[in-house]
Structures are given as C-alpha cells and as structure tokens.
CSV table of C-alpha atoms (C1' of nucleotides) in Angstrom, one decimal:
chain,number,residue,atom,x,y,z
H,7,UNK,CA,-20.8,-92.9,-29.1
H,8,UNK,CA,-17.0,-93.4,-28.8
H,9,UNK,CA,-17.3,-91.0,-25.8
H,10,UNK,CA,-18.1,-94.0,-23.6
H,11,UNK,CA,-14.6,-95.0,-23.9
H,12,UNK,CA,-13.3,-91.5,-23.3
H,13,UNK,CA,-15.3,-91.3,-20.1
H,14,UNK,CA,-14.1,-94.8,-19.1
H,15,UNK,CA,-10.6,-93.6,-19.6
H,16,UNK,CA,-11.3,-90.5,-17.5
H,17,UNK,CA,-12.7,-92.7,-14.7
H,18,UNK,CA,-9.5,-94.8,-14.8
H,19,UNK,CA,-7.6,-91.5,-14.6
H,20,UNK,CA,-9.2,-90.4,-11.4
H,21,UNK,CA,-8.7,-93.8,-10.0
H,22,UNK,CA,-5.0,-93.4,-10.6
H,23,UNK,CA,-5.1,-89.9,-9.3
H,24,UNK,CA,-6.5,-91.1,-6.1
H,25,UNK,CA,-3.7,-93.6,-5.6
H,26,UNK,CA,-1.1,-91.0,-6.6
H,27,UNK,CA,-2.6,-88.4,-4.3
H,28,UNK,CA,-2.5,-90.9,-1.4
H,29,UNK,CA,1.1,-91.7,-2.1
H,30,UNK,CA,2.0,-88.0,-2.3
H,31,UNK,CA,0.5,-87.3,1.1
H,32,UNK,CA,2.2,-90.3,2.6
H,33,UNK,CA,5.6,-89.3,1.1
H,34,UNK,CA,5.2,-85.8,2.6
H,35,UNK,CA,3.8,-86.5,6.0
H,36,UNK,CA,3.7,-90.3,6.6
H,37,UNK,CA,1.0,-92.9,6.7
H,38,UNK,CA,-0.5,-91.4,9.8
H,39,UNK,CA,-1.4,-88.2,7.9
H,40,UNK,CA,-3.3,-90.1,5.2
H,41,UNK,CA,-7.0,-89.3,5.2
H,42,UNK,CA,-9.9,-89.6,2.8
H,43,UNK,CA,-10.6,-85.8,2.9
H,44,UNK,CA,-6.9,-85.0,2.2
H,45,UNK,CA,-6.9,-87.3,-0.8
H,46,UNK,CA,-10.2,-85.6,-2.0
H,47,UNK,CA,-8.6,-82.2,-1.6
H,48,UNK,CA,-5.6,-83.1,-3.7
H,49,UNK,CA,-7.7,-84.5,-6.6
H,50,UNK,CA,-10.1,-81.5,-6.2
H,51,UNK,CA,-13.2,-83.5,-5.3
H,52,UNK,CA,-15.0,-84.2,-2.1
H,53,UNK,CA,-14.4,-87.2,0.0
H,54,UNK,CA,-17.5,-89.3,-0.9
H,55,UNK,CA,-16.6,-89.8,-4.6
H,56,UNK,CA,-13.6,-91.8,-3.6
H,57,UNK,CA,-16.0,-94.5,-2.5
H,58,UNK,CA,-17.0,-94.9,-6.1
H,59,UNK,CA,-13.5,-96.0,-6.9
H,60,UNK,CA,-12.6,-97.9,-3.7
H,61,UNK,CA,-14.9,-99.6,-1.2
H,62,UNK,CA,-13.1,-97.9,1.7
H,63,UNK,CA,-9.7,-96.6,2.9
H,64,UNK,CA,-8.4,-100.2,3.3
H,65,UNK,CA,-9.2,-100.7,-0.4
H,66,UNK,CA,-6.8,-97.9,-1.3
H,67,UNK,CA,-4.2,-99.4,1.1
H,68,UNK,CA,-4.6,-102.8,-0.5
H,69,UNK,CA,-4.2,-101.5,-4.0
H,70,UNK,CA,-1.1,-99.6,-3.0
H,71,UNK,CA,0.2,-102.8,-1.4
H,72,UNK,CA,-0.3,-104.6,-4.7
H,73,UNK,CA,1.5,-101.9,-6.6
H,74,UNK,CA,4.4,-102.2,-4.1
H,75,UNK,CA,4.7,-105.9,-4.7
H,76,UNK,CA,4.6,-105.3,-8.5
H,77,UNK,CA,7.4,-102.8,-8.1
H,78,UNK,CA,9.5,-105.0,-5.9
H,79,UNK,CA,8.9,-108.0,-8.2
H,80,UNK,CA,10.2,-106.0,-11.2
H,81,UNK,CA,13.4,-104.8,-9.4
H,82,UNK,CA,14.2,-108.2,-8.2
H,83,UNK,CA,13.6,-109.8,-11.5
H,84,UNK,CA,15.9,-107.2,-13.1
H,85,UNK,CA,18.9,-107.8,-10.9
H,86,UNK,CA,18.4,-111.6,-11.1
H,87,UNK,CA,18.8,-111.5,-14.9
H,88,UNK,CA,22.2,-109.8,-14.5
H,89,UNK,CA,23.8,-112.9,-13.0
H,90,UNK,CA,24.0,-116.5,-14.0
H,91,UNK,CA,25.4,-118.2,-10.9
H,92,UNK,CA,22.7,-119.0,-8.4
H,93,UNK,CA,24.5,-117.7,-5.3
H,94,UNK,CA,25.4,-114.5,-7.0
H,95,UNK,CA,21.8,-114.1,-8.1
H,96,UNK,CA,20.6,-114.7,-4.6
H,97,UNK,CA,22.9,-112.1,-3.1
H,98,UNK,CA,21.9,-109.6,-5.7
H,99,UNK,CA,18.2,-110.3,-5.1
H,100,UNK,CA,18.4,-109.7,-1.4
H,101,UNK,CA,20.4,-106.6,-2.0
H,102,UNK,CA,17.7,-105.4,-4.3
H,103,UNK,CA,15.2,-106.2,-1.6
H,104,UNK,CA,17.2,-104.1,0.8
H,105,UNK,CA,17.5,-101.2,-1.6
H,106,UNK,CA,13.8,-101.3,-2.3
H,107,UNK,CA,13.0,-100.9,1.3
H,108,UNK,CA,14.8,-97.6,1.5
H,109,UNK,CA,14.2,-96.3,-2.0
H,110,UNK,CA,10.4,-96.9,-1.6
H,111,UNK,CA,10.2,-96.6,2.2
H,112,UNK,CA,6.5,-95.9,2.2
H,113,UNK,CA,5.7,-99.0,0.2
H,114,UNK,CA,7.9,-101.1,2.4
H,115,UNK,CA,6.2,-99.8,5.5
H,116,UNK,CA,2.8,-100.6,4.0
H,117,UNK,CA,3.9,-104.0,2.8
H,118,UNK,CA,5.7,-105.2,5.9
H,119,UNK,CA,4.7,-102.9,8.7
H,120,UNK,CA,3.7,-105.1,11.6
H,121,UNK,CA,0.6,-103.3,12.8
H,122,UNK,CA,-0.5,-101.4,9.7
H,123,UNK,CA,-3.9,-103.1,9.8
H,124,UNK,CA,-4.9,-104.4,6.3
H,125,UNK,CA,-3.5,-107.9,6.9
H,126,UNK,CA,-6.4,-110.1,6.2
H,127,UNK,CA,-6.8,-110.4,2.4
H,128,UNK,CA,-3.1,-110.3,1.9
H,129,UNK,CA,-2.8,-114.1,1.6
H,130,UNK,CA,-4.7,-114.2,-1.6
H,131,UNK,CA,-2.6,-111.8,-3.6
H,132,UNK,CA,-0.7,-113.4,-6.5
H,133,UNK,CA,1.7,-110.5,-6.6
H,134,UNK,CA,3.0,-111.7,-3.2
H,135,UNK,CA,3.4,-115.3,-4.4
H,136,UNK,CA,5.3,-114.0,-7.4
H,137,UNK,CA,8.0,-112.5,-5.2
H,138,UNK,CA,8.0,-115.4,-2.8
H,139,UNK,CA,8.4,-117.9,-5.7
H,140,UNK,CA,11.4,-116.1,-7.1
H,141,UNK,CA,13.3,-116.4,-3.9
H,142,UNK,CA,12.1,-119.9,-3.5
H,143,UNK,CA,13.4,-120.9,-6.9
H,144,UNK,CA,16.8,-119.2,-6.3
H,145,UNK,CA,17.3,-121.0,-3.0
H,146,UNK,CA,16.4,-124.3,-4.7
H,147,UNK,CA,19.0,-123.5,-7.4
H,148,UNK,CA,21.7,-122.8,-4.8
H,149,UNK,CA,20.9,-126.1,-3.1
H,150,UNK,CA,20.5,-128.0,-6.4
H,151,UNK,CA,23.1,-130.6,-5.5
H,152,UNK,CA,21.1,-131.9,-2.6
H,153,UNK,CA,17.6,-132.3,-4.0
H,154,UNK,CA,16.1,-130.3,-1.2
H,155,UNK,CA,12.7,-130.9,0.2
H,156,UNK,CA,10.1,-128.2,-0.1
H,157,UNK,CA,10.0,-127.8,3.7
H,158,UNK,CA,13.7,-127.2,4.0
H,159,UNK,CA,13.7,-124.6,1.3
H,160,UNK,CA,10.8,-122.9,3.1
H,161,UNK,CA,12.8,-122.8,6.3
H,162,UNK,CA,15.9,-121.4,4.7
H,163,UNK,CA,13.8,-118.8,3.0
H,164,UNK,CA,12.1,-117.7,6.2
H,165,UNK,CA,15.5,-117.5,8.0
H,166,UNK,CA,16.9,-115.5,5.2
H,167,UNK,CA,14.0,-113.1,5.1
H,168,UNK,CA,14.1,-112.7,8.8
H,169,UNK,CA,17.6,-111.4,8.9
H,170,UNK,CA,17.0,-108.9,6.2
H,171,UNK,CA,13.6,-107.8,7.5
H,172,UNK,CA,15.0,-107.6,11.0
H,173,UNK,CA,17.9,-105.4,9.9
H,174,UNK,CA,15.5,-103.1,8.1
H,175,UNK,CA,13.3,-102.8,11.1
H,176,UNK,CA,16.2,-101.8,13.2
H,177,UNK,CA,17.3,-99.3,10.6
H,178,UNK,CA,13.8,-97.8,10.5
H,179,UNK,CA,13.4,-97.5,14.2
H,180,UNK,CA,16.9,-95.9,14.7
H,181,UNK,CA,16.4,-94.3,11.4
H,182,UNK,CA,19.7,-93.8,9.5
H,183,UNK,CA,21.8,-94.0,12.7
H,184,UNK,CA,25.1,-95.5,11.9
H,185,UNK,CA,24.4,-96.3,8.3
H,186,UNK,CA,27.9,-97.7,7.7
H,187,UNK,CA,27.6,-100.3,10.4
H,188,UNK,CA,24.3,-101.5,9.1
H,189,UNK,CA,25.8,-102.0,5.6
H,190,UNK,CA,28.5,-104.0,7.3
H,191,UNK,CA,26.0,-106.2,9.1
H,192,UNK,CA,24.0,-106.7,5.9
H,193,UNK,CA,27.1,-107.9,4.0
H,194,UNK,CA,28.1,-110.2,6.9
H,195,UNK,CA,24.6,-111.6,7.1
H,196,UNK,CA,24.3,-112.2,3.4
H,197,UNK,CA,27.6,-114.0,3.2
H,198,UNK,CA,26.8,-116.0,6.3
H,199,UNK,CA,23.4,-117.1,5.3
H,200,UNK,CA,24.4,-118.1,1.8
H,201,UNK,CA,27.1,-120.3,3.3
H,202,UNK,CA,24.5,-121.6,5.7
H,203,UNK,CA,22.2,-122.6,2.9
H,204,UNK,CA,25.0,-124.8,1.4
H,205,UNK,CA,25.6,-126.7,4.7
L,21,UNK,CA,-3.3,-85.2,58.4
L,22,UNK,CA,-2.2,-88.6,57.3
L,23,UNK,CA,-5.1,-88.5,54.8
L,24,UNK,CA,-2.7,-86.7,52.4
L,25,UNK,CA,-0.9,-90.0,51.9
L,26,UNK,CA,-4.1,-91.9,51.7
L,27,UNK,CA,-5.3,-89.6,48.9
L,28,UNK,CA,-1.9,-89.8,47.3
L,29,UNK,CA,-2.3,-93.6,47.3
L,30,UNK,CA,-5.7,-93.4,45.7
L,31,UNK,CA,-4.3,-91.2,43.0
L,32,UNK,CA,-1.6,-93.7,42.3
L,33,UNK,CA,-4.3,-96.4,42.2
L,34,UNK,CA,-6.2,-94.7,39.4
L,35,UNK,CA,-3.0,-94.2,37.6
L,36,UNK,CA,-2.5,-97.9,37.6
L,37,UNK,CA,-6.1,-98.4,36.8
L,38,UNK,CA,-5.7,-96.4,33.7
L,39,UNK,CA,-2.7,-98.4,32.5
L,40,UNK,CA,-4.5,-101.7,33.4
L,41,UNK,CA,-7.7,-100.6,31.6
L,42,UNK,CA,-5.6,-99.6,28.5
L,43,UNK,CA,-3.9,-103.0,28.5
L,44,UNK,CA,-7.3,-104.8,28.9
L,45,UNK,CA,-8.7,-103.0,25.9
L,46,UNK,CA,-5.7,-103.8,23.8
L,47,UNK,CA,-5.7,-107.4,24.8
L,48,UNK,CA,-9.4,-107.7,23.8
L,49,UNK,CA,-9.5,-105.7,20.6
L,50,UNK,CA,-5.9,-104.7,19.7
L,51,UNK,CA,-4.0,-101.4,19.7
L,52,UNK,CA,-6.2,-99.9,17.1
L,53,UNK,CA,-9.2,-100.1,19.5
L,54,UNK,CA,-7.5,-98.2,22.2
L,55,UNK,CA,-9.1,-94.8,22.9
L,56,UNK,CA,-9.1,-92.3,25.7
L,57,UNK,CA,-12.9,-92.5,26.0
L,58,UNK,CA,-12.8,-96.3,26.3
L,59,UNK,CA,-10.2,-96.2,29.0
L,60,UNK,CA,-12.3,-93.6,30.8
L,61,UNK,CA,-15.4,-95.8,30.5
L,62,UNK,CA,-13.5,-98.8,32.0
L,63,UNK,CA,-12.3,-96.9,35.0
L,64,UNK,CA,-15.7,-95.2,35.3
L,65,UNK,CA,-14.6,-91.7,34.8
L,66,UNK,CA,-14.9,-89.3,31.9
L,67,UNK,CA,-12.0,-88.9,29.4
L,68,UNK,CA,-10.6,-85.5,30.6
L,69,UNK,CA,-9.4,-86.8,34.0
L,70,UNK,CA,-6.9,-89.1,32.3
L,71,UNK,CA,-5.0,-86.0,31.4
L,72,UNK,CA,-4.4,-85.4,35.0
L,73,UNK,CA,-2.4,-88.6,35.1
L,74,UNK,CA,-0.8,-88.6,31.6
L,75,UNK,CA,0.0,-85.7,29.4
L,76,UNK,CA,-1.7,-87.4,26.5
L,77,UNK,CA,-2.3,-90.7,24.8
L,78,UNK,CA,1.3,-91.1,23.9
L,79,UNK,CA,2.2,-90.7,27.5
L,80,UNK,CA,0.2,-93.8,28.3
L,81,UNK,CA,1.9,-95.7,25.4
L,82,UNK,CA,5.3,-94.6,26.7
L,83,UNK,CA,4.6,-95.8,30.2
L,84,UNK,CA,3.4,-99.2,28.9
L,85,UNK,CA,6.5,-99.4,26.8
L,86,UNK,CA,8.6,-98.9,29.9
L,87,UNK,CA,6.7,-101.5,31.7
L,88,UNK,CA,7.2,-103.9,28.8
L,89,UNK,CA,10.9,-103.4,29.0
L,90,UNK,CA,11.0,-104.0,32.7
L,91,UNK,CA,9.1,-107.2,32.3
L,92,UNK,CA,11.3,-108.4,29.4
L,93,UNK,CA,14.4,-107.5,31.5
L,94,UNK,CA,13.2,-109.6,34.4
L,95,UNK,CA,12.5,-112.6,32.3
L,96,UNK,CA,15.8,-112.5,30.6
L,97,UNK,CA,17.7,-112.0,33.8
L,98,UNK,CA,16.0,-115.0,35.3
L,99,UNK,CA,16.9,-117.4,32.5
L,100,UNK,CA,20.4,-116.1,32.4
L,101,UNK,CA,20.9,-117.0,36.0
L,102,UNK,CA,20.0,-120.6,35.3
L,103,UNK,CA,23.1,-121.2,33.2
L,104,UNK,CA,26.8,-120.6,33.7
L,105,UNK,CA,28.3,-121.2,30.3
L,106,UNK,CA,28.1,-118.1,28.2
L,107,UNK,CA,26.8,-119.7,25.0
L,108,UNK,CA,24.1,-121.5,26.9
L,109,UNK,CA,23.2,-118.3,28.6
L,110,UNK,CA,22.9,-116.6,25.3
L,111,UNK,CA,20.7,-119.2,23.8
L,112,UNK,CA,18.4,-119.2,26.8
L,113,UNK,CA,18.2,-115.4,26.7
L,114,UNK,CA,17.2,-115.3,23.1
L,115,UNK,CA,14.7,-118.0,23.7
L,116,UNK,CA,13.3,-116.0,26.5
L,117,UNK,CA,13.1,-113.0,24.3
L,118,UNK,CA,11.2,-115.1,21.7
L,119,UNK,CA,8.8,-116.4,24.4
L,120,UNK,CA,8.2,-112.9,25.7
L,121,UNK,CA,7.1,-111.8,22.3
L,122,UNK,CA,4.3,-114.3,22.1
L,123,UNK,CA,3.4,-114.4,25.8
L,124,UNK,CA,3.1,-110.6,25.9
L,125,UNK,CA,2.2,-110.0,22.3
L,126,UNK,CA,0.7,-106.6,23.0
L,127,UNK,CA,3.8,-105.4,24.8
L,128,UNK,CA,6.0,-106.7,22.0
L,129,UNK,CA,3.9,-105.0,19.4
L,130,UNK,CA,4.2,-101.7,21.3
L,131,UNK,CA,7.9,-102.0,22.0
L,132,UNK,CA,9.0,-103.1,18.5
L,133,UNK,CA,6.1,-102.4,16.2
L,134,UNK,CA,7.6,-100.5,13.3
L,135,UNK,CA,5.1,-97.8,12.7
L,136,UNK,CA,3.5,-97.5,16.1
L,137,UNK,CA,4.3,-93.8,16.4
L,138,UNK,CA,5.8,-93.0,19.8
L,139,UNK,CA,9.4,-93.5,18.7
L,140,UNK,CA,11.0,-90.2,19.6
L,141,UNK,CA,11.8,-90.3,23.3
L,142,UNK,CA,12.6,-94.0,23.2
L,143,UNK,CA,16.3,-93.4,23.0
L,144,UNK,CA,16.5,-91.9,26.5
L,145,UNK,CA,14.9,-94.8,28.3
L,146,UNK,CA,17.3,-96.6,30.7
L,147,UNK,CA,15.0,-99.7,30.7
L,148,UNK,CA,16.0,-100.2,27.1
L,149,UNK,CA,19.7,-99.8,27.8
L,150,UNK,CA,19.3,-102.4,30.6
L,151,UNK,CA,18.1,-105.1,28.2
L,152,UNK,CA,20.6,-104.1,25.5
L,153,UNK,CA,23.5,-104.2,27.9
L,154,UNK,CA,22.6,-107.7,29.1
L,155,UNK,CA,22.8,-109.1,25.5
L,156,UNK,CA,25.9,-107.0,24.9
L,157,UNK,CA,27.7,-108.5,27.9
L,158,UNK,CA,26.7,-112.0,27.0
L,159,UNK,CA,28.0,-111.7,23.5
L,160,UNK,CA,31.2,-110.2,24.9
L,161,UNK,CA,31.5,-113.3,27.2
L,162,UNK,CA,31.0,-115.7,24.3
L,163,UNK,CA,33.8,-113.9,22.4
L,164,UNK,CA,36.0,-113.6,25.5
L,165,UNK,CA,38.9,-115.3,23.9
L,166,UNK,CA,39.4,-112.7,21.2
L,167,UNK,CA,39.2,-109.4,23.1
L,168,UNK,CA,36.5,-108.1,20.8
L,169,UNK,CA,36.1,-104.5,19.9
L,170,UNK,CA,33.0,-102.6,20.9
L,171,UNK,CA,32.0,-102.2,17.3
L,172,UNK,CA,32.2,-105.8,16.5
L,173,UNK,CA,30.0,-106.8,19.4
L,174,UNK,CA,27.5,-104.2,18.3
L,175,UNK,CA,27.4,-105.7,14.9
L,176,UNK,CA,27.0,-109.2,16.2
L,177,UNK,CA,24.2,-108.0,18.5
L,178,UNK,CA,22.4,-106.3,15.7
L,179,UNK,CA,22.7,-109.3,13.4
L,180,UNK,CA,21.4,-111.5,16.2
L,181,UNK,CA,18.6,-109.3,17.0
L,182,UNK,CA,17.6,-109.0,13.4
L,183,UNK,CA,17.1,-112.7,13.0
L,184,UNK,CA,14.9,-113.0,16.0
L,185,UNK,CA,13.0,-109.9,15.3
L,186,UNK,CA,12.5,-110.9,11.7
L,187,UNK,CA,11.2,-114.3,12.6
L,188,UNK,CA,8.8,-112.8,15.0
L,189,UNK,CA,7.6,-110.3,12.5
L,190,UNK,CA,6.9,-113.1,10.0
L,191,UNK,CA,5.1,-115.0,12.7
L,192,UNK,CA,2.9,-112.1,13.5
L,193,UNK,CA,1.9,-111.4,10.0
L,194,UNK,CA,1.2,-115.0,9.2
L,195,UNK,CA,0.0,-115.4,12.7
L,196,UNK,CA,0.4,-118.8,14.0
L,197,UNK,CA,0.6,-120.5,10.6
L,198,UNK,CA,2.9,-123.5,10.7
L,199,UNK,CA,4.1,-123.0,14.2
L,200,UNK,CA,6.3,-126.1,14.1
L,201,UNK,CA,8.3,-124.8,11.2
L,202,UNK,CA,8.9,-121.5,12.9
L,203,UNK,CA,10.2,-123.3,16.0
L,204,UNK,CA,12.6,-125.2,13.7
L,205,UNK,CA,13.8,-122.1,12.1
L,206,UNK,CA,14.4,-120.4,15.4
L,207,UNK,CA,16.5,-123.3,16.6
L,208,UNK,CA,18.5,-123.4,13.4
L,209,UNK,CA,19.0,-119.6,13.5
L,210,UNK,CA,20.1,-119.6,17.1
L,211,UNK,CA,22.7,-122.4,16.6
L,212,UNK,CA,23.9,-120.8,13.4
L,213,UNK,CA,24.4,-117.4,14.9
L,214,UNK,CA,26.1,-118.6,18.0
L,215,UNK,CA,28.6,-120.5,15.8
L,216,UNK,CA,28.9,-117.3,13.7
L,217,UNK,CA,29.8,-115.3,16.8
L,218,UNK,CA,32.7,-117.6,17.5
L,219,UNK,CA,34.2,-117.3,14.0
S,16,DT,C1',-37.8,-79.6,-24.8
S,17,DA,C1',-38.9,-83.1,-21.2
S,18,DA,C1',-37.6,-87.2,-18.8
S,19,DA,C1',-34.1,-90.1,-17.2
S,20,DT,C1',-29.6,-90.9,-15.7
S,21,DA,C1',-25.1,-89.9,-14.1
S,22,DA,C1',-21.9,-87.2,-11.5
S,23,DT,C1',-21.1,-84.7,-7.6
S,24,DC,C1',-21.9,-82.3,-3.3
S,25,DT,C1',-23.9,-81.2,1.3
S,26,DA,C1',-25.1,-82.7,5.6
S,27,DA,C1',-25.0,-85.8,8.9
S,28,DC,C1',-23.5,-89.8,12.1
S,29,DA,C1',-20.5,-91.7,15.2
S,30,DC,C1',-16.2,-91.8,16.5
S,31,DC,C1',-11.3,-89.8,17.8
S,32,DG,C1',-7.7,-86.7,20.9
S,33,DT,C1',-7.7,-82.7,23.4
S,34,DT,C1',-8.9,-78.3,25.9
S,35,DA,C1',-11.8,-74.8,28.4
S,36,DA,C1',-15.3,-73.7,31.3
S,37,DG,C1',-18.2,-74.6,35.0
S,38,DC,C1',-20.2,-76.9,38.9
S,39,DA,C1',-20.5,-79.0,43.4
S,40,DA,C1',-18.5,-80.9,47.2
S,41,DA,C1',-14.7,-80.8,50.3
S,42,DT,C1',-11.3,-78.3,52.6
S,43,DT,C1',-8.9,-74.4,54.4
S,44,DT,C1',-8.9,-69.9,56.2
S,45,DA,C1',-10.6,-65.9,58.9
K,26,DT,C1',-19.3,-70.8,62.2
K,27,DA,C1',-19.1,-68.3,57.7
K,28,DA,C1',-16.5,-67.1,53.8
K,29,DA,C1',-13.0,-68.2,50.6
K,30,DT,C1',-10.5,-71.4,48.2
K,31,DT,C1',-9.1,-75.6,46.5
K,32,DT,C1',-10.2,-80.2,44.6
K,33,DG,C1',-12.5,-83.6,41.7
K,34,DC,C1',-15.0,-84.2,38.2
K,35,DT,C1',-18.3,-83.3,34.3
K,36,DT,C1',-20.3,-81.1,30.3
K,37,DA,C1',-19.5,-78.9,26.1
K,38,DA,C1',-16.9,-77.9,22.5
K,39,DC,C1',-13.2,-77.8,18.6
K,40,DG,C1',-11.3,-79.8,14.8
K,41,DG,C1',-10.3,-84.0,13.1
K,42,DT,C1',-11.4,-89.0,11.3
K,43,DG,C1',-14.1,-92.9,8.1
K,44,DT,C1',-18.4,-93.5,6.1
K,45,DT,C1',-23.3,-93.1,4.4
K,46,DA,C1',-27.8,-91.0,2.8
K,47,DG,C1',-30.1,-87.6,0.5
K,48,DA,C1',-30.2,-83.6,-2.3
K,49,DT,C1',-28.5,-81.2,-6.2
K,50,DT,C1',-26.6,-80.3,-10.4
K,51,DA,C1',-25.1,-81.6,-15.0
K,52,DT,C1',-25.4,-84.7,-18.8
K,53,DT,C1',-27.5,-87.8,-21.9
K,54,DT,C1',-31.5,-89.9,-24.0
K,55,DA,C1',-36.1,-89.9,-26.0
DNA sequence: TAAATAATCTAACACCGTTAAGCAAATTTA
DNA sequence: TAAATTTGCTTAACGGTGTTAGATTATTTA
C-alpha cells in the first residue's frame, strides 16, 4: 500500500511539469503564446487534466508569480548577506533586483507587468511581503540615526522602487537599446536615492 | 456629384465611431474586454467591415495610441505656457503628465503598458517625438548654465521619466491605495530630481 | 471475476481575430 | 431604359482560445 505515496509523488510531478511546460512556452514565444492546449501538448496530456491541478489558467499564473517572488527573495537575501554596512547592502539589493528583472525576464513581466491581469489576489501573498520587508528593513537601517516613522520609510521605499521599476520599464519597451546608458542611469539613480534617504 | 464628399465624410464618421466605440468598451470593461465583434455591435455593423477602416485590431490600438500622445502633448504644452521659469515649467509638465495618466487611464495603459503588444512601429511615430522633445528642451533649459551634452540630457530625462512612470505603475497595481502618500512621494521625487538636474 | 473508483479523453460551448464568398442595392455604362 | 459594374454589407467559415460535461478506459477493491 506504499503505492499511494508513489502515486502522490507522480501527481506532484505532473503539477511541476505543468508549471515547467508553461515557463518553457513563455521563454520561447512570450506570455501571449501561452495556452492551456500548448501546455497539455508539452506534458503529453489533453487540456482538461490541467484543471485537476489548477483551477484555471490564472491559477497557473498565480503559482508562477509566487515562484518568481521566492526566486527574487533568495537572490536578494544572498547579496544582502555579502555586506555589513546598510547602505552597501541596499545598493547591492537593488542591483540584484535589477539583475533579476533581466535574468528572469518572464518572471519579472508576470510579477510587475501592468496589465497582465491576475492582480486581485496578489495582496494576500506572503512571498510578496517577504521581499517588501527586506527592503523595508534595510531602509530603516540606513536611516537608523533618525528613528524614522513607518510612513516615511514607506515613502522612501516607494520612491526607490519607482526609479528602478521605471528604468526597467523603459528598458523593456526599447528593449536593449543603448544598454550602456541605462547602466549609467541606474548607477546615478542608486547613488542619488541613497543620498536622498539620508537627508 | 458633390455626394462623393458626403459619402467620404460618412466613411470618416464610421472610422471615428469605431475608435469611440473601442474606447467606450475599454472604459467600461478594460482592454481585455475589447474585441472586434463588440466594437461592431456598438456601431451596429458586423465585424468584417471594421477591416475596411483598419487593417486589423492592432491598427485600432495604434491609432488610439497616437490619439493618446496628441492629447498628452496638448495638455503638457498648455501647462508649460503658464510658466516662464524653466524649473517651474518642468515641474508643471511632469505634474501634467502625472494627471494625464489618471485622467486618461486607458490611454496611459495603452501608451506605456509594458506588455500590451503593439510595440513595434511605435518608434516611428512623430507624436511620440513631439512629447519627448518638449521634455528634452525643458531639461536643457534648466541646465542652460552648463552647456550640457545631448547624452547627459538624455540620461536626466530617462531618470526623470523612470520615477514618474514607476510611481504610476505602483499606483495602478495597488490602485488608489493610500492616495495621499503617493501624492507626497510625487512631490518629493519632483523636488529631488529637479535639484539633481542642477548638480 | 465483478463492481467500484480513478484517470483520462472526446466533444462541445462560447468566445476570439480574420478571411472568403455571396447577396442585394445603388450606381455607372451602353 | 437595360445591362453591367461597383459598393456596402452580411453570412459562413477557419483555426485559435478557456473551460465544462459526459463518455471511456484503466486500475483498484471486494
């Protein structure tokens, strides 16, 4: 009767296969090309069985979003641990965020793409809070001397995030055009904003 | 034989009706809900005749994008004319940009939405250059004392645009949450960046 | 081996963008 | 005026989408 667990494991496998297949399709042909039937083709099933693993297409998108945040969280945590000074940490973290966006373009598009539907349940995802909190803490550290209010930190965080996200958006629209300049802008912006935090 | 022109005028009318109908649908139910058949319903025709006015759905999207830029251009030009000092002009222009994004949410989403397809021909639209150039000129004015290089202006512009666009993106995702704080951030960012231009 | 259950597929529904063929009315030509 | 042609528009269809219900096949249980 240990076969129950084996079957359970097999079910989990196909769940993972569905997500992997989806990501493969997106990496090849973009989010627009993702369809239930194509996923089914790739895992050598027919479309309806996917609905035994996910309630609908948005369910798949949500799970991939979660995975994206987990990945981002890991990378940011890693680079943070490589520094001790708060401002150095913060610069490294934002740089990691920047790198993530281009290394895992598909994830970033899904996670932050303005009109990519699936924006309702997002608020209740702890994986998002995890990343948010790390930045939050770091900013607090940088401002340690001033005993900053929650609200002020939040504002600084949003401003910070805005610059980076805006730069990335530009870079994605004019994709790859004048890479050197964008790097220059990024550095400028990071320096400027860290200085701004200390004001 | 003056009926030729009357008929021509009627054709132009339905062209406009198509665009208006599209915008109505989007305003009611979002870009996702826009379909050729729904447009046809609204103008009381069947779907295929739309293809006598636009080559395809993207054609409609492109035209609406163009109209959006024309509208944005007008509003920015207006507020610019209300000031004489370059830094005041710049702040007013960016504020107008900000206001445009929320007053004409659908246009803004279409014009700057990261993954809203239709991003190929965009480069060759003079209406885009028009807006770009206005900002470009204003930044140049602010930096007048230093005889800035083209490249530097471009970088400042991108950085500037990034903040605003990023703030807007945030605001759209967490739509309307904590409006007061976002206004605060906007003001902070604008002041900061104008100071940054002068450094 | 027979019944019950699980796993999977086929077929369908209602949409989507787009194209081709056809029809009927209006217009032009002879 | 009658025939030919053009115009305006529709119907029907193709191949695609997400999703659901029902039938079918395979597996497990009694």
